[in-house]
Amino acid sequence: MKSPVSDLAPSDGEEGSDRTPLLQRAPQAETAPVCCSARYNLAFLSFFGFFVLYSLRVNLSVALVDMVDSNTTAKDNRTSYECAEHSAPIKVLHNQTGKKYQWDAETQGWILGSFFYGYIITQIPGGYVASKSGGKLLLGFGIFGTAVFTLFTPLAADFGVGALVALRALEGLGEGVTFPAMHAMWSSWAPPLERSKLLSISYAGAQLGTVVALPLSGIICYYMNWTYVFYFFGKFIQNLSSQKSVPWIPMLKSLPLWAIVVAHFSYNWTFYTLLTLLPTYMKEVLRFNIQENGFLSAVPYLGCWLCMILSGQAADNLRARWSFSTLWVRRVFTLIGMIGPAVFLVAAGFIGCDYSLAVAFLTISTTLGGFCSSGFSINHLDIAPSYAGILLGITNTFATIPGMIGPIIARSLTPENTIGEWKTVFCIAAAINVFGAIFFTLFAKGEVQNWAVSDHRGHRN
């Protein structure tokens, strides 16, 4: 069946070639069963792995709200009073036994971004090692190391900002290998027409981890104190094909790879801005207390989790049953997953103190981002499945930069925490998202590139 949108496909025959068998001139194998299959076992195990990783990553975003002395005299650390305080009286008093620190807005930005200083370093090495030696042990060590370092967070905070920044960077070093390792494993285990659903199941664990960790961190902070956030997550989590040489030069000259780089960078600018600063926005602007803060900050990621699961199924159905080209699916899902969030993010900046609309628009914005899990996020496997781990290491290196500088820039733009200042933050993120979506749409490809097939017998999607 010819795709009804064939006019969007390139004229070089790509639409036809990206639906050819995995090995050209090889007989079609029977479809492997889903139930109890190794590939679905891997998908669900990796789901729980990324659940753990994001639980460890995001807990500081909520805990930091409770770690900072609200009575600090630092001029940069202010609560905006544009919006009325609306939290309902709670019978149980907020536990205030946790130590408070005199950290201004700029210092908080550095702390929130410090995870990514280590995270960026191990992306490409992680992808390379996984492509040579396999990703299983690399993924396991990454998760375990992150959990161990999390336990030392309260101690590092007592030593000072420098120690805490260094510890978070070490956590980033451990976690930086995990996504490249997972992509490397899927390059061997994911059939081309099941890539969207399998990878969306795996990486949806990250969103569910965020959904659970944010409100749970808020509850722990409220009824106990912030130190237990790190002890709980750290201890809880601890109880839980060979290739020839890598074609580095052709790889780095590949425009389709840079299309993924730009899209990944742009998407992560918005994603990391909200992931690290949404609890701060909820407290300082919308004036929710720490308990409400955790729950409401988690709602957008619940939507994203559901969207990732459903969009993965939809993407593979469009390719397998309706004969849409790989390129068309990747383009459309990326456009929805980046333009849609941009629209609602801008809208969130213009609704003032309407709490319901603010939460609704931020939820819709983050939810629609889930479409990208079946867009640019897995395009590495389309253009070079044998080097998918290395490619993800490259794109995620650039995509980590927003996590390093985004919170710092956002906090520098919001010294008074006014609605107008946050509107600027949202509009900048939306503009970057739109640019990334357009660039990817123009230059992305859906078939294996020539530099990636020289010794793989015409490996096609």
XYZ file of C-alpha atoms in Angstrom:
461
model
C 0.000 0.000 0.000
C 1.363 3.355 -0.946
C 1.662 5.925 1.817
C -0.985 8.649 1.467
C 1.670 11.197 2.311
C 4.314 10.109 -0.151
C 4.834 13.705 -1.161
C 6.657 14.232 2.127
C 9.160 11.492 1.405
C 12.395 12.260 -0.383
C 12.655 11.535 -4.083
C 15.711 9.309 -3.802
C 13.648 6.209 -3.126
C 14.105 6.323 0.614
C 10.462 5.586 1.352
C 10.740 2.273 -0.377
C 14.141 1.355 0.945
C 13.307 1.931 4.587
C 10.765 -0.883 4.472
C 13.038 -3.525 2.952
C 13.993 -6.610 4.982
C 16.657 -6.318 7.652
C 19.057 -8.277 5.476
C 18.516 -7.783 1.762
C 17.582 -10.901 -0.209
C 17.094 -12.789 3.030
C 13.857 -14.774 3.480
C 11.235 -13.187 5.714
C 11.238 -14.775 9.155
C 8.087 -15.440 11.106
C 7.122 -12.748 13.574
C 8.629 -13.522 16.963
C 6.118 -14.003 19.788
C 5.510 -11.182 22.220
C 4.634 -13.184 25.308
C 7.682 -14.175 27.357
C 10.046 -13.105 24.569
C 13.576 -11.988 25.436
C 13.119 -8.589 23.798
C 10.029 -7.758 25.883
C 11.719 -9.035 29.020
C 14.541 -6.634 28.218
C 12.034 -3.818 27.635
C 10.372 -4.263 31.029
C 13.630 -4.743 32.924
C 15.044 -1.585 31.364
C 11.765 0.170 32.208
C 12.447 -0.447 35.901
C 16.081 0.519 35.456
C 15.176 3.945 34.114
C 12.458 4.271 36.758
C 15.248 3.976 39.320
C 17.563 6.403 37.523
C 15.051 9.222 37.263
C 13.864 8.701 40.823
C 17.447 9.392 41.869
C 17.882 12.279 39.459
C 14.810 14.399 40.230
C 14.510 14.106 44.017
C 16.850 17.072 44.527
C 14.477 19.340 42.577
C 11.869 19.019 45.346
C 14.248 18.620 48.273
C 16.108 21.820 47.334
C 12.918 23.815 47.890
C 12.986 22.648 51.520
C 16.774 22.878 51.941
C 16.911 26.636 51.318
C 16.182 29.050 54.162
C 13.022 30.893 53.172
C 14.014 33.772 55.458
C 17.329 34.347 53.759
C 18.133 37.983 53.167
C 19.820 37.299 49.819
C 18.229 39.618 47.296
C 18.147 36.961 44.547
C 16.043 34.500 46.494
C 12.523 35.887 46.604
C 8.998 34.591 46.567
C 6.703 36.515 44.260
C 3.503 37.781 45.859
C 1.686 38.440 42.569
C -0.339 35.287 43.142
C -2.297 34.828 46.350
C -1.348 31.962 48.632
C -4.068 29.412 48.218
C -2.872 26.276 50.003
C -5.581 24.810 52.198
C -4.822 24.589 55.939
C -3.244 21.273 56.833
C -3.693 19.771 60.284
C -0.276 18.107 60.360
C 2.476 20.678 60.779
C 5.382 20.822 58.367
C 8.453 19.191 59.927
C 11.205 21.840 60.045
C 14.047 19.801 61.567
C 16.113 19.615 58.387
C 19.084 21.959 58.217
C 18.576 25.108 56.128
C 21.154 26.729 53.878
C 21.664 30.346 52.792
C 21.766 29.627 49.059
C 20.682 32.370 46.688
C 19.007 31.789 43.312
C 22.283 31.673 41.394
C 23.746 29.082 43.765
C 20.612 26.967 43.436
C 20.993 27.109 39.655
C 24.560 25.795 39.897
C 23.478 22.985 42.228
C 20.620 21.911 39.979
C 22.858 21.968 36.913
C 25.832 20.215 38.495
C 24.537 16.713 37.747
C 25.061 17.390 34.065
C 28.736 18.353 34.448
C 29.501 14.680 34.966
C 26.675 13.387 32.780
C 28.088 15.017 29.650
C 31.534 13.414 30.065
C 30.516 9.749 29.868
C 28.042 9.920 26.952
C 30.354 9.119 24.031
C 32.706 6.815 26.017
C 29.634 4.967 27.311
C 28.285 4.463 23.803
C 31.677 3.289 22.528
C 32.260 0.811 25.360
C 28.711 -0.540 25.032
C 29.148 -1.050 21.281
C 32.316 -3.051 21.906
C 31.534 -4.946 25.094
C 27.756 -4.857 25.439
C 25.600 -2.606 27.582
C 24.318 -4.887 30.356
C 27.090 -4.450 32.907
C 27.565 -0.809 31.981
C 23.900 -0.081 32.664
C 24.005 -1.978 35.963
C 27.106 -0.214 37.240
C 25.651 3.148 36.203
C 22.501 2.597 38.253
C 24.347 1.206 41.282
C 26.918 4.015 41.338
C 24.233 6.689 41.152
C 22.359 5.104 44.072
C 25.475 4.957 46.253
C 26.382 8.603 45.637
C 22.805 9.669 46.414
C 23.208 8.388 49.987
C 25.995 10.916 50.598
C 23.981 13.974 49.498
C 23.125 15.266 53.027
C 26.748 14.895 54.114
C 27.988 16.749 51.021
C 25.504 19.569 51.638
C 26.935 20.009 55.137
C 30.447 20.288 53.712
C 29.298 23.111 51.438
C 28.142 23.997 47.948
C 31.371 22.815 46.337
C 31.090 19.342 47.833
C 27.444 19.035 46.821
C 28.176 20.162 43.259
C 31.048 17.646 43.045
C 28.872 14.804 44.365
C 26.081 15.548 41.908
C 28.637 15.618 39.095
C 29.815 12.154 40.172
C 26.215 10.945 40.041
C 26.061 12.313 36.517
C 29.225 10.400 35.565
C 27.562 7.139 36.555
C 24.224 7.863 34.955
C 25.765 9.210 31.748
C 26.530 5.735 30.398
C 23.011 4.387 30.821
C 21.146 5.733 27.779
C 23.972 4.933 25.321
C 24.239 1.448 26.845
C 20.511 0.895 26.397
C 20.566 2.087 22.787
C 23.492 -0.254 22.079
C 21.509 -3.201 23.442
C 18.445 -2.299 21.400
C 20.534 -2.127 18.230
C 20.824 -5.918 18.567
C 17.457 -6.773 20.106
C 14.823 -4.500 18.525
C 13.289 -5.616 15.197
C 12.930 -2.558 12.907
C 9.121 -2.532 12.995
C 9.021 -2.862 16.794
C 11.601 -0.214 17.659
C 9.113 2.486 18.601
C 7.117 0.369 21.029
C 10.110 -1.388 22.605
C 12.124 1.774 23.160
C 9.095 3.723 24.356
C 8.430 1.018 26.967
C 12.068 1.154 28.112
C 12.372 4.914 28.404
C 8.865 5.433 29.791
C 10.315 4.179 33.047
C 12.115 7.501 33.338
C 8.830 9.400 33.264
C 7.147 7.093 35.772
C 10.171 7.438 38.040
C 9.658 11.192 37.912
C 5.934 10.779 38.622
C 6.648 8.733 41.755
C 9.740 10.575 43.011
C 8.392 14.130 42.899
C 5.306 13.675 45.137
C 7.053 11.130 47.349
C 9.920 13.567 47.896
C 7.390 16.251 48.808
C 5.705 13.973 51.351
C 9.028 12.980 52.906
C 10.115 16.620 53.145
C 6.827 17.641 54.729
C 6.384 14.911 57.330
C 10.028 14.032 58.015
C 12.770 16.259 56.587
C 14.661 16.634 53.333
C 17.628 14.436 54.361
C 15.418 11.343 54.318
C 14.651 11.921 50.632
C 18.195 10.879 49.729
C 18.473 8.100 52.311
C 15.165 6.584 51.205
C 15.835 6.588 47.478
C 19.498 5.526 47.820
C 18.778 2.522 50.109
C 15.565 1.490 48.401
C 17.204 1.339 45.017
C 20.224 -0.644 46.133
C 17.855 -3.512 47.018
C 16.355 -3.771 43.801
C 27.576 -8.005 18.498
C 31.097 -7.204 17.786
C 32.008 -4.535 15.236
C 34.869 -3.336 13.133
C 36.371 0.106 13.568
C 33.953 3.000 14.049
C 33.664 5.294 10.987
C 34.133 8.453 13.049
C 34.776 10.941 10.226
C 31.821 9.977 7.963
C 29.667 9.730 11.075
C 30.481 13.262 12.213
C 29.939 14.601 8.679
C 26.460 13.073 8.497
C 23.721 15.716 8.284
C 21.000 13.289 9.490
C 23.052 12.800 12.677
C 23.236 16.551 13.212
C 19.492 16.774 12.646
C 19.086 14.478 15.666
C 21.661 16.519 17.622
C 19.740 19.764 17.066
C 16.377 18.195 17.896
C 17.774 16.482 21.000
C 19.406 19.683 22.251
C 16.242 21.709 21.642
C 13.899 19.218 23.274
C 16.118 18.864 26.329
C 16.249 22.627 26.836
C 12.551 22.605 27.679
C 12.616 19.195 29.357
C 15.468 19.984 31.748
C 14.228 23.500 32.479
C 10.929 22.086 33.699
C 12.437 18.989 35.313
C 14.763 21.017 37.533
C 12.779 24.225 38.051
C 9.092 23.275 37.981
C 9.010 22.732 41.784
C 10.595 26.177 42.220
C 7.965 27.746 39.921
C 5.196 25.972 41.830
C 6.470 27.328 45.152
C 7.785 30.809 44.358
C 5.201 31.913 41.778
C 2.073 29.783 42.222
C 2.819 29.461 45.962
C 1.988 25.817 46.551
C 3.386 24.293 49.741
C 5.998 21.524 49.616
C 3.451 18.711 49.873
C 1.206 20.021 47.077
C 4.294 20.996 45.104
C 5.537 17.444 44.738
C 2.201 16.084 43.563
C 1.473 18.882 41.085
C 5.017 18.833 39.687
C 4.566 15.114 38.989
C 1.295 15.421 37.057
C 2.933 16.542 33.760
C 5.267 13.524 33.799
C 2.388 11.104 34.338
C 0.907 12.459 31.115
C 4.256 12.119 29.341
C 4.591 8.525 30.513
C 1.186 7.586 29.107
C 1.913 9.420 25.862
C 5.232 7.591 25.385
C 3.604 4.172 25.756
C 0.712 4.967 23.405
C 2.768 6.815 20.800
C 5.212 3.909 20.568
C 2.367 1.563 19.712
C 0.911 4.055 17.241
C 4.220 4.679 15.472
C 4.908 1.008 14.832
C 1.335 0.415 13.692
C 1.612 3.241 11.182
C 4.758 1.669 9.749
C 3.776 -2.010 9.867
C 0.040 -1.925 9.078
C -0.405 1.279 7.118
C 2.926 1.340 5.280
C 3.899 4.840 6.308
C 7.603 5.427 5.804
C 9.986 5.523 8.733
C 10.964 9.068 7.835
C 7.365 10.282 7.763
C 6.643 8.763 11.198
C 9.801 10.233 12.753
C 9.074 13.696 11.291
C 5.419 13.847 12.318
C 5.962 12.523 15.826
C 8.827 14.962 16.347
C 6.735 17.896 15.124
C 3.863 16.992 17.463
C 6.275 16.349 20.340
C 8.074 19.696 19.981
C 5.666 22.215 18.422
C 2.787 21.133 20.675
C 4.734 21.622 23.921
C 5.998 24.998 22.678
C 2.454 26.279 22.138
C 1.234 25.298 25.602
C 4.420 26.442 27.300
C 3.940 29.929 25.871
C 0.275 29.808 26.866
C 1.276 28.940 30.447
C 3.212 32.200 30.620
C 0.191 34.293 29.693
C -2.479 33.025 32.085
C -1.262 34.873 35.178
C -2.312 33.394 38.513
C -4.919 30.988 37.180
C -3.591 27.941 39.021
C -5.790 25.416 37.262
C -4.852 26.603 33.784
C -1.167 26.864 34.712
C -1.046 23.239 35.841
C -3.199 22.142 32.870
C -1.049 23.883 30.247
C 2.217 22.648 31.749
C 0.758 19.140 31.901
C -0.350 19.211 28.260
C 3.001 20.653 27.209
C 4.999 17.905 28.911
C 2.542 15.191 27.846
C 2.847 16.043 24.152
C 6.630 15.823 24.488
C 6.130 12.076 24.857
C 5.599 11.841 21.091
C 9.311 12.506 20.625
C 10.100 9.085 22.067
C 8.971 7.706 18.706
C 10.428 10.620 16.753
C 14.000 11.858 16.861
C 14.733 9.937 20.082
C 15.088 6.594 18.296
C 16.165 7.864 14.878
C 19.709 6.745 15.772
C 18.556 3.161 15.225
C 17.097 4.071 11.845
C 20.199 5.664 10.354
C 22.916 3.455 11.920
C 21.619 0.561 14.046
C 25.080 -0.943 14.499
C 26.376 2.306 15.995
C 23.222 3.393 17.836
C 24.914 3.503 21.242
C 27.715 5.719 19.970
C 25.286 7.992 18.119
C 23.178 8.443 21.245
C 26.355 9.231 23.151
C 27.132 11.973 20.625
C 23.644 13.498 20.539
C 23.164 13.228 24.299
C 26.499 14.978 24.858
C 25.114 18.058 23.121
C 21.686 17.508 24.667
C 23.210 17.583 28.157
C 24.379 21.178 27.711
C 20.846 22.542 28.367
C 20.857 20.727 31.700
C 24.105 22.460 32.617
C 23.250 25.999 31.570
C 19.456 26.017 31.393
C 18.781 26.242 35.148
C 21.468 28.909 35.566
C 20.056 31.037 32.748
C 16.491 30.523 33.959
C 17.353 31.553 37.522
C 19.283 34.579 36.275
C 16.192 35.633 34.309
C 13.901 35.279 37.340
C 15.532 37.242 40.209
C 12.145 38.462 41.475
C 10.185 35.329 40.491
C 7.506 37.387 38.756
C 5.078 36.011 36.200
C 6.648 38.252 33.551
C 10.118 36.848 34.221
C 8.917 33.263 33.993
C 7.046 34.131 30.801
C 10.414 35.002 29.275
C 11.858 31.643 30.403
C 8.927 29.760 28.840
C 9.061 31.711 25.568
C 12.809 31.115 25.132
C 12.330 27.388 25.687
C 9.412 27.315 23.234
C 11.400 29.134 20.526
C 14.290 26.674 20.866
C 11.824 23.791 20.629
C 10.310 25.122 17.409
C 13.722 25.629 15.811
C 14.766 22.072 16.657
C 11.557 20.615 15.225
C 11.964 22.494 11.930
C 15.647 21.572 11.576
C 14.935 17.890 12.160
C 12.045 17.892 9.697
C 14.242 19.392 6.982
C 17.351 17.234 7.372
C 16.380 13.939 9.017
C 16.553 10.579 7.220
C 14.754 7.296 7.798
C 17.138 4.802 6.233
C 20.533 3.425 7.178
C 23.282 5.710 5.907
C 25.994 4.475 3.550
C 28.774 4.951 6.101
C 26.929 2.605 8.461
C 26.386 -0.310 6.030
C 29.789 -0.888 4.465
C 30.380 -4.044 6.455
C 26.818 -4.965 7.383
C 25.451 -6.397 4.106
C 22.948 -3.723 3.266
C 21.321 -3.461 6.676
C 18.100 -1.533 6.074
C 15.077 -0.500 8.125
